[in-house]
Short mmCIF file of C-alpha atoms in Angstrom, two decimals:
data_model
loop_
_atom_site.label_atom_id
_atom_site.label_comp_id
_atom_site.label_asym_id
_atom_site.label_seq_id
_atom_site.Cartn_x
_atom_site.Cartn_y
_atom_site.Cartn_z
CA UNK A 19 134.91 81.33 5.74
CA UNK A 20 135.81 79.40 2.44
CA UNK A 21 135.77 75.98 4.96
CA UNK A 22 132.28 76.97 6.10
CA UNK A 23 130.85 77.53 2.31
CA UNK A 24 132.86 74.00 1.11
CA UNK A 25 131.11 72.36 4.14
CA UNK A 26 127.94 73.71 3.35
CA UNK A 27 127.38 73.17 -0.43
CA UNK A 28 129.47 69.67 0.68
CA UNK A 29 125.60 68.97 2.65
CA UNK A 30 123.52 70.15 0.28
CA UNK A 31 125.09 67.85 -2.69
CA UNK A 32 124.75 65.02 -0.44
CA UNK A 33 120.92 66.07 0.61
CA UNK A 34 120.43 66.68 -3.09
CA UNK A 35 122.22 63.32 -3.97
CA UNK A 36 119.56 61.49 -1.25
CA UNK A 37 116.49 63.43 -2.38
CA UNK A 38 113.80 62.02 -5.12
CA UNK A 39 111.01 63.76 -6.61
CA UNK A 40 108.14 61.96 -7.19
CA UNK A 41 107.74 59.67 -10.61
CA UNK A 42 105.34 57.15 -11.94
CA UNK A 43 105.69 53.38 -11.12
CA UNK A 44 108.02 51.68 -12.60
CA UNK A 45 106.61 49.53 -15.50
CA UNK A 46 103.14 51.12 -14.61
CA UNK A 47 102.33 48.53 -11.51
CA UNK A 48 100.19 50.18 -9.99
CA UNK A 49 100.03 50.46 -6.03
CA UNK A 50 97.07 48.78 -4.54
CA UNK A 51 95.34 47.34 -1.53
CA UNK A 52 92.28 45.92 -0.71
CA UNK A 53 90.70 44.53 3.01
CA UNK A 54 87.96 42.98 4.32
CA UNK A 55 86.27 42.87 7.80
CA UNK A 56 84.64 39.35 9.44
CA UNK A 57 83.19 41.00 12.25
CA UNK A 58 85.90 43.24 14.62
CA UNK A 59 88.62 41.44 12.52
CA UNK A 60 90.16 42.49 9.20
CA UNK A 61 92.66 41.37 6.75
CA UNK A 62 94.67 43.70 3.91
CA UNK A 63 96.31 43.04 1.52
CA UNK A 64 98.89 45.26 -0.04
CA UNK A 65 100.71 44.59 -3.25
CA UNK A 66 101.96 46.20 -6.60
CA UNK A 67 99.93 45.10 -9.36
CA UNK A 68 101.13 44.01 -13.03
CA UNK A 69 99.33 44.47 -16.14
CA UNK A 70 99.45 41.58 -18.81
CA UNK A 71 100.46 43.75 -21.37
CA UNK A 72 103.78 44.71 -21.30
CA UNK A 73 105.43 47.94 -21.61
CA UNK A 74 106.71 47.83 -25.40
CA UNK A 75 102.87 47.46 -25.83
CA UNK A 76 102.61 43.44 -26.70
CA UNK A 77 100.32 41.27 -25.13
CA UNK A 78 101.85 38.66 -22.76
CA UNK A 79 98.81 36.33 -22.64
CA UNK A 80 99.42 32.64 -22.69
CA UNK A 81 103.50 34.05 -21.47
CA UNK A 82 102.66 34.35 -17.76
CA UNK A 83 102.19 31.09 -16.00
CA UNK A 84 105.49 28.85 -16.26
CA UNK A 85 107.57 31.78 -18.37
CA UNK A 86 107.05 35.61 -16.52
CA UNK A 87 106.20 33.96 -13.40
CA UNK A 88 108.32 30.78 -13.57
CA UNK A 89 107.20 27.70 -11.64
CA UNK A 90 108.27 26.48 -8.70
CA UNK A 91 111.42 28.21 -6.76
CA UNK A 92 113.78 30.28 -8.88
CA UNK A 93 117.54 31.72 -8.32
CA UNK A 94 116.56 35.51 -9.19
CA UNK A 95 120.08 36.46 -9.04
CA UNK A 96 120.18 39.52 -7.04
CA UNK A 97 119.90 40.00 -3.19
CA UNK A 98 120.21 36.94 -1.65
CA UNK A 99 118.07 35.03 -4.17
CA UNK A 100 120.68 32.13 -5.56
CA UNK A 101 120.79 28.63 -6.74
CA UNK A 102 121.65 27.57 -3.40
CA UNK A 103 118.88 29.70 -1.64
CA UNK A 104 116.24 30.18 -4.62
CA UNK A 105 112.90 32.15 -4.38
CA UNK A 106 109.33 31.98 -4.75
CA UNK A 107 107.10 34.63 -6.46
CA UNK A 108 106.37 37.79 -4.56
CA UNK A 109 102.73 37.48 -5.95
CA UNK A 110 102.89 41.15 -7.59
CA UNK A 111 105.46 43.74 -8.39
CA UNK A 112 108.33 45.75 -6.83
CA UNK A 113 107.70 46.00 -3.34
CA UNK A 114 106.92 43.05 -0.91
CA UNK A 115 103.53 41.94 -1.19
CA UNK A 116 102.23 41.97 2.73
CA UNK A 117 98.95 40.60 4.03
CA UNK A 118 97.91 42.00 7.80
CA UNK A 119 95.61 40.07 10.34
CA UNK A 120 94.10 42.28 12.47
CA UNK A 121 93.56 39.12 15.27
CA UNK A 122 94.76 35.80 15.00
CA UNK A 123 93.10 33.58 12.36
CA UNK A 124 93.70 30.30 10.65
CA UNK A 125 94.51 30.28 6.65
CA UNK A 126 93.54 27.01 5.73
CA UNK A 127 92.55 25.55 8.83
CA UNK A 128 96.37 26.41 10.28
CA UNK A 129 96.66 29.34 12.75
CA UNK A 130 98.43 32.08 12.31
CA UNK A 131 99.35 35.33 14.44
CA UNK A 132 98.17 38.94 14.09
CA UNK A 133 100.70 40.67 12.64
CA UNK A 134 101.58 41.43 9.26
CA UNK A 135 103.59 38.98 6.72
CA UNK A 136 105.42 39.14 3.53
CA UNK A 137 103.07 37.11 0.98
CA UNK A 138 104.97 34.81 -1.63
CA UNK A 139 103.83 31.86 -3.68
CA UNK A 140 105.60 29.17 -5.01
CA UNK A 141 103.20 28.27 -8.22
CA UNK A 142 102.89 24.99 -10.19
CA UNK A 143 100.66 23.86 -13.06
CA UNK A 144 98.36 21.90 -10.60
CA UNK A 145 98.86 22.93 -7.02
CA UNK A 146 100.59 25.77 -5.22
CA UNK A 147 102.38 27.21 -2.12
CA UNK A 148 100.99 30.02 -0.05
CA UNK A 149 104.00 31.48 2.49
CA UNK A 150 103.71 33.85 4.53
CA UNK A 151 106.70 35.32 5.91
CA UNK A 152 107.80 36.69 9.19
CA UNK A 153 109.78 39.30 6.97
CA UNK A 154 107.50 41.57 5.46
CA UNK A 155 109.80 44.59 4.89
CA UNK A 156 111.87 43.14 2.07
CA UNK A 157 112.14 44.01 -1.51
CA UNK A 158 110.12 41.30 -3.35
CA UNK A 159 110.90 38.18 -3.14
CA UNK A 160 115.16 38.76 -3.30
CA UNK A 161 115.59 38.26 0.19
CA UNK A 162 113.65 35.89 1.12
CA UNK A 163 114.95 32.94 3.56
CA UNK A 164 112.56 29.77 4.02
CA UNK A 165 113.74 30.14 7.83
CA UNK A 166 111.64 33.14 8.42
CA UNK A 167 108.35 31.10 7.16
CA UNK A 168 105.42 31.75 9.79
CA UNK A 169 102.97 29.47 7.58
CA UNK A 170 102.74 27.47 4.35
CA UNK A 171 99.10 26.08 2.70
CA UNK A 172 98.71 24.48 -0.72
CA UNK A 173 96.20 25.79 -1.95
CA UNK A 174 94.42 24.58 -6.11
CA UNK A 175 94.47 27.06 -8.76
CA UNK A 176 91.70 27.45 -11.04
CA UNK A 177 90.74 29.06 -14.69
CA UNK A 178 89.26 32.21 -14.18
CA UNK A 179 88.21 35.14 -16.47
CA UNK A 180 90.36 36.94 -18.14
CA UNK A 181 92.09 39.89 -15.73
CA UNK A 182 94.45 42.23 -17.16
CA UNK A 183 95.99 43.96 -14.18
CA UNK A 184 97.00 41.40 -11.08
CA UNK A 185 94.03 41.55 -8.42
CA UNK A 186 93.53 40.42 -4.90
CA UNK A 187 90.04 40.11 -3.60
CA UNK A 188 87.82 38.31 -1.19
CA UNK A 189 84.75 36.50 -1.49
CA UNK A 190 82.73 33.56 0.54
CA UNK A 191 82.47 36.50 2.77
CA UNK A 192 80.69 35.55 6.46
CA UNK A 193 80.86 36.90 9.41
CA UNK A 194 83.82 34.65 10.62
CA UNK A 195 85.36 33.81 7.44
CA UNK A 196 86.16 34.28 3.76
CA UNK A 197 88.17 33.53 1.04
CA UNK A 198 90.87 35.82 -0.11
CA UNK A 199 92.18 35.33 -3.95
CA UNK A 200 94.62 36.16 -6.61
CA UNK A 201 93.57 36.45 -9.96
CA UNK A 202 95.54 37.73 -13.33
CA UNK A 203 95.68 36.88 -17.30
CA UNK A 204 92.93 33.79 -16.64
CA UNK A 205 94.43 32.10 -13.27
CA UNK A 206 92.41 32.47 -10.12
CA UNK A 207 93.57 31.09 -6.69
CA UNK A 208 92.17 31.51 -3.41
CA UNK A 209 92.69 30.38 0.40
CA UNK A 210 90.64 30.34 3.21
CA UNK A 211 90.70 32.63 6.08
CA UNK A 212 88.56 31.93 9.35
CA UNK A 213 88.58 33.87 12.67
CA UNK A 214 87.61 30.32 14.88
CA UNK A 215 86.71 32.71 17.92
CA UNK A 216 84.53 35.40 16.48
CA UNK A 217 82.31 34.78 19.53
CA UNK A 218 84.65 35.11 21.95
CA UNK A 219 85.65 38.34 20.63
CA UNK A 220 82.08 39.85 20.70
CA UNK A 221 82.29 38.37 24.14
CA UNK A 222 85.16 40.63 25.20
CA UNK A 223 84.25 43.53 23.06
CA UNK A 224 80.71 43.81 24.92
CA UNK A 225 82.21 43.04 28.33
CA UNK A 226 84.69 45.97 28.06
CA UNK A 227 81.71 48.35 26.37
CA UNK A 228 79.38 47.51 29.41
CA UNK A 229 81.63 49.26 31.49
CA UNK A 230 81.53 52.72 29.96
CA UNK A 231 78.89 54.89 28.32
CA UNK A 232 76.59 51.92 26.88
CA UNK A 233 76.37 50.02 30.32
CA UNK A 234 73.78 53.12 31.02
CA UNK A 235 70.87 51.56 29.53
CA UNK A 236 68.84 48.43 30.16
CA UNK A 237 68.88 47.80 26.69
CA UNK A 238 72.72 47.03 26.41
CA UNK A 239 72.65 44.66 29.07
CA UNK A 240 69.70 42.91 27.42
CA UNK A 241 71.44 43.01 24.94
CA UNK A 242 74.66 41.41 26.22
CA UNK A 243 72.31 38.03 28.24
CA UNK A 244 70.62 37.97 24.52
CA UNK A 245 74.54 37.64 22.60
CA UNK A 246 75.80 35.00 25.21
CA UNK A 247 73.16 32.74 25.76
CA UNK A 248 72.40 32.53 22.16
CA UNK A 249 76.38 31.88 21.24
CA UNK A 250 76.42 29.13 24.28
CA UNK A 251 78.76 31.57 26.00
CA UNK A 252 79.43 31.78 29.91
CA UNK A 253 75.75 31.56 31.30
CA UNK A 254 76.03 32.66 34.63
CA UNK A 255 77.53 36.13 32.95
CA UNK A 256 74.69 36.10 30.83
CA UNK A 257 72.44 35.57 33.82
CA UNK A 258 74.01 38.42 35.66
CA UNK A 259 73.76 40.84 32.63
CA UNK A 260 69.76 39.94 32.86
CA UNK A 261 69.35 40.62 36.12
CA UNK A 262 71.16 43.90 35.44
CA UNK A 263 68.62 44.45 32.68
CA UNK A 264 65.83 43.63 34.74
CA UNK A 265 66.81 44.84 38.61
CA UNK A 266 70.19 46.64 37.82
CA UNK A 267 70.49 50.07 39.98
CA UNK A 268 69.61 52.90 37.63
CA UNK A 269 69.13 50.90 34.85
CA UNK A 270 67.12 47.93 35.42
CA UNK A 271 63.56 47.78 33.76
CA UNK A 272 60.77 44.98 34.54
CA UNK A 273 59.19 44.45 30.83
CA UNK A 274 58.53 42.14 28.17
CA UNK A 275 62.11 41.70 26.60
CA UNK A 276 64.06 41.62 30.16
CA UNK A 277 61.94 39.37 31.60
CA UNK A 278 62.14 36.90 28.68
CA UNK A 279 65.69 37.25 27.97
CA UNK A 280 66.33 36.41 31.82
CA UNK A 281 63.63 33.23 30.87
CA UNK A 282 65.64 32.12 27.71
CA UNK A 283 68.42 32.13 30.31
CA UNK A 284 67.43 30.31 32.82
CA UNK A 285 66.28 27.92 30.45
CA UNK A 286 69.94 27.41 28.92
CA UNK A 287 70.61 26.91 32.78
CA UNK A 288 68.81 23.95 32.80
CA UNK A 289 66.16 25.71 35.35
CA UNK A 290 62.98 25.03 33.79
CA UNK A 291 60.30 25.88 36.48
CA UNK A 292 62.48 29.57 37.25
CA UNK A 293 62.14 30.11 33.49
CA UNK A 294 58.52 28.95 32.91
CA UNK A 295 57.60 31.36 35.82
CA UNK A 296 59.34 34.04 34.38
CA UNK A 297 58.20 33.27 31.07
CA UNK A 298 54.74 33.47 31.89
CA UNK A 299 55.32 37.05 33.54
CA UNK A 300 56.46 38.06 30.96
CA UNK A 301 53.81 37.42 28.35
CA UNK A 302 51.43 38.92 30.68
CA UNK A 303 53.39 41.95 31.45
CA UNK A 304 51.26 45.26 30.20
CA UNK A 305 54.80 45.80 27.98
CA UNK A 306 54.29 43.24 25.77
CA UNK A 307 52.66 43.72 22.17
CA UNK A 308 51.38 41.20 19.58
CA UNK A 309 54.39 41.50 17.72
CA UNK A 310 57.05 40.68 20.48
CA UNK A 311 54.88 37.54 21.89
CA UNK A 312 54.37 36.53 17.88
CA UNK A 313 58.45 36.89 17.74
CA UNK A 314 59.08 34.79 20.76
CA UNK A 315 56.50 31.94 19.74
CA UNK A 316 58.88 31.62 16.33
CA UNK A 317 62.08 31.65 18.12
CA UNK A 318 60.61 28.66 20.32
CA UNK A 319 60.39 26.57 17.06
CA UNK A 320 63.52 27.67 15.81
CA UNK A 321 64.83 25.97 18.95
CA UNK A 322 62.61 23.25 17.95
CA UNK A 323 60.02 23.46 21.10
CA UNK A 324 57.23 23.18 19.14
CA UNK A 325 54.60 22.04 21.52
CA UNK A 326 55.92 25.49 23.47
CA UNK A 327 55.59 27.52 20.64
CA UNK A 328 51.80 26.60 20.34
CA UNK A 329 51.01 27.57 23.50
CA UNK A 330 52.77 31.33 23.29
CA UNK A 331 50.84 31.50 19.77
CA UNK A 332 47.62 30.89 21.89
CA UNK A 333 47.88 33.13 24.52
CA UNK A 334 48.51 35.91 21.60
CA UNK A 335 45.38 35.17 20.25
CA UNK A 336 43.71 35.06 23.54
CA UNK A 337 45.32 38.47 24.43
CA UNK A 338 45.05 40.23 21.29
CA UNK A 339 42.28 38.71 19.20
CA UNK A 340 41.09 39.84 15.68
CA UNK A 341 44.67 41.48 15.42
CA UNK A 342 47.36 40.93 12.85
CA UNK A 343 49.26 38.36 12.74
CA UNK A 344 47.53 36.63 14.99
CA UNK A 345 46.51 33.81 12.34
CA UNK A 346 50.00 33.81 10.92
CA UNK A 347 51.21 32.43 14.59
CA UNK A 348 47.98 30.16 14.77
CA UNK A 349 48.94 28.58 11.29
CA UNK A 350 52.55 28.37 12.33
CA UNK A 351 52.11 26.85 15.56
CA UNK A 352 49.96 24.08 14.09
CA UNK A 353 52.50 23.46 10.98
CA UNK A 354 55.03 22.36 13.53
CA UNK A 355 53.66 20.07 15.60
CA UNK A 356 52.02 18.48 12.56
CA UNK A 357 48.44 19.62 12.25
CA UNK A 358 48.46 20.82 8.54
CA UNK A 359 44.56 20.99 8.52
CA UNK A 360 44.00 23.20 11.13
CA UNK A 361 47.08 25.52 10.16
CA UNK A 362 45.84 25.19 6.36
CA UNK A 363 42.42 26.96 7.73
CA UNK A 364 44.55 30.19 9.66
CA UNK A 365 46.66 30.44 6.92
CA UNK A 366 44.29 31.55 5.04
CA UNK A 367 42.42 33.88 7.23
CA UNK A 368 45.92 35.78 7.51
CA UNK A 369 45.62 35.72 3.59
CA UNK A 370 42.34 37.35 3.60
CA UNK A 371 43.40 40.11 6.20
CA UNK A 372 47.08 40.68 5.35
CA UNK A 373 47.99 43.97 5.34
CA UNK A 374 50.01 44.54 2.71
CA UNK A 375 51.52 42.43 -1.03
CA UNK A 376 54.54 41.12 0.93
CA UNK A 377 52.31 39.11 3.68
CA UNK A 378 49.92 38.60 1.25
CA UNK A 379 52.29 36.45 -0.86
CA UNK A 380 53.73 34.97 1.78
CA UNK A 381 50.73 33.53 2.79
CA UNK A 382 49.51 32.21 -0.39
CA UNK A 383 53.02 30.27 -0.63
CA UNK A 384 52.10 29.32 3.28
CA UNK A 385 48.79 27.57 1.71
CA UNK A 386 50.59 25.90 -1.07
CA UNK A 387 52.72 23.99 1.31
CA UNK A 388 50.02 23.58 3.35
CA UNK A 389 47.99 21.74 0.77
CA UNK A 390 50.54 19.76 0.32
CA UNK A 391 51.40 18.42 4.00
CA UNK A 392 54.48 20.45 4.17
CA UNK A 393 55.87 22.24 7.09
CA UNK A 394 55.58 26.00 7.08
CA UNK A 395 58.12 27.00 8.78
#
């Protein structure tokens, strides 16, 4: 019996010995972590952050560049930091500072895998190194081996407002890129990150959602013909998404925006007459409103087919005359093939009869261009 109690209280001691309750962090660096999405793709950062002040209270402003955070690569003396195998800043506190790609990307114009890395810098007065490391598991920057690099960038630092606590952050943000940073006492520095196949993604991501719930609905597959042939994706998909959209079983619908989309298409195909045909139906489809035929004759001179765009902007006056905004189109159509004059005078009809402040001061900006031989568009 006395075997079984030493034994026991033997377990607890060492459960007790293993066991922490939970404390503030250490110097006050604060736990943080910030992400950001470019489309289906995000990055996050996780780090420890530092405060300039220290903990005895004193300010360590003008202390951190080149003296807390020395430069260049440093023997840290613990782990297997040495002068032999020296380190580079762990670009925080305590833990590893990790960054996470959700997809590949590049950083920098370089790829790099999804996955997640350990984030160190090396930092100089004028230029510094970005690494990030295969290991991302180990504490700071004591372990670290220049072996287990995935990438490197130099990267510029800037001056920057003053930051008390360490802070990572994004901005430049796009849909297929941005710029994530570092910024603390009154040094900012930043690095690129770009996802070069955002399309592509979209591409797969609709592909697989056609297939389930949203593949119900002519709309989706409009949709889907509208995404690739306007991201110069894989036309004869997008050409069997709009016949889905305008004959699929179930699904398919004959209207205004099916039978265009299949046009726009075709078009991209390189097979004019098909498209023209199909154009035509569908501006003369009973589906089609003012609005839709006005939105088509813009996109025409977006794609700078100007002479095209005239003629749509016609027909909508012909079909829906005395109607708003058919003098908007009129004056548009003429601005881009040249004819300031004659846009000039349906600009401002659409002034007189605009129906609210918005069109009405878009217009008068219209004429002001207008009057003086500039494009409208």
């Amino acid at each position: 019996m006395k075997k079984i109690t030493s034994a026991f209280m033997a377990m607890v001691f060492c459960i007790a010995a293993n066991a922490q309750i939970s404390s503030p962090p250490s110097g006050a660096n604060q736990k943080a972590s910030v992400s950001q999405y470019m489309g289906l793709c995000h990055v996050t950062i996780n780090y420890n952050s530092p405060d300039v002040t220290a903990p005895n209270g004193q300010s360590r402003e003008g202390k951190i560049w080149g003296q807390l955070v020395p430069y260049g690569l440093t023997n840290l003396n613990f782990g297997e930091s040495s002068d032999e195998n020296p380190s580079p800043w762990r670009a925080g506190a305590n833990e590893n500072t990790t960054i996470e790609f959700s997809h590949d990307m590049e950083v920098e114009g370089k790829a790099i895998k999804a996955g997640v890395y350990g984030l160190h810098m090396i930092v100089e007065e004028n230029e510094w190194t970005i690494i990030f490391s295969n290991n991302s598991s180990s504490w700071g920057s004591y372990f670290y081996y220049p072996e287990e690099d995935a990438l490197r960038v130099k990267v510029k630092p800037e001056s920057g407002e003053y930051t008390e606590w360490l802070t990572f952050d994004f901005e430049n943000r796009q849909l297929d890129q941005c710029t994530a940073y570092l910024k603390w006492e009154k040094m900012k520095v930043g690095f690129k990150i770009s996802v070069p196949n955002i399309s592509e993604l979209y591409a797969e991501k609709i592909e697989s959602e056609l297939k389930g719930s949203v593949g119900f609905s002519w709309q989706s597959w409009n949709q889907a013909a509208n995404f690739f042939v306007n991201n110069n994706l894989d036309l004869e998909k997008a050409l069997y998404f709009s016949d889905q959209a305008v004959n699929g079983s179930f699904v398919g619908q004959k209207n205004f925006s099916t039978l265009s989309t299949k046009a726009a298409v075709l078009e991209a195909m390189g097979k004019s007459k098909e498209a023209m045909d199909l154009l035509k139906e569908a501006l003369e489809h009973p589906s089609a409103n003012v609005f839709q035929i006005h939105g088509l004759g813009r996109s025409y001179i977006a794609k700078g087919k100007n002479k095209e765009a005239m003629d749509i902007f016609e027909w909508n006056a012909k079909r829906f005359p005395k109607t708003w905004p058919i003098n908007v189109g009129l004056a548009r159509g003429y601005s881009a093939n040249g004819k300031y004059k004659k846009a000039l005078k349906y600009a401002e009809m659409a002034f007189k009869e605009a129906p609210d402040k918005l069109n009405k001061d878009s217009m008068a900006a219209a004429i002001e261009k207008l009057k003086k031989g500039e494009d409208i568009n």
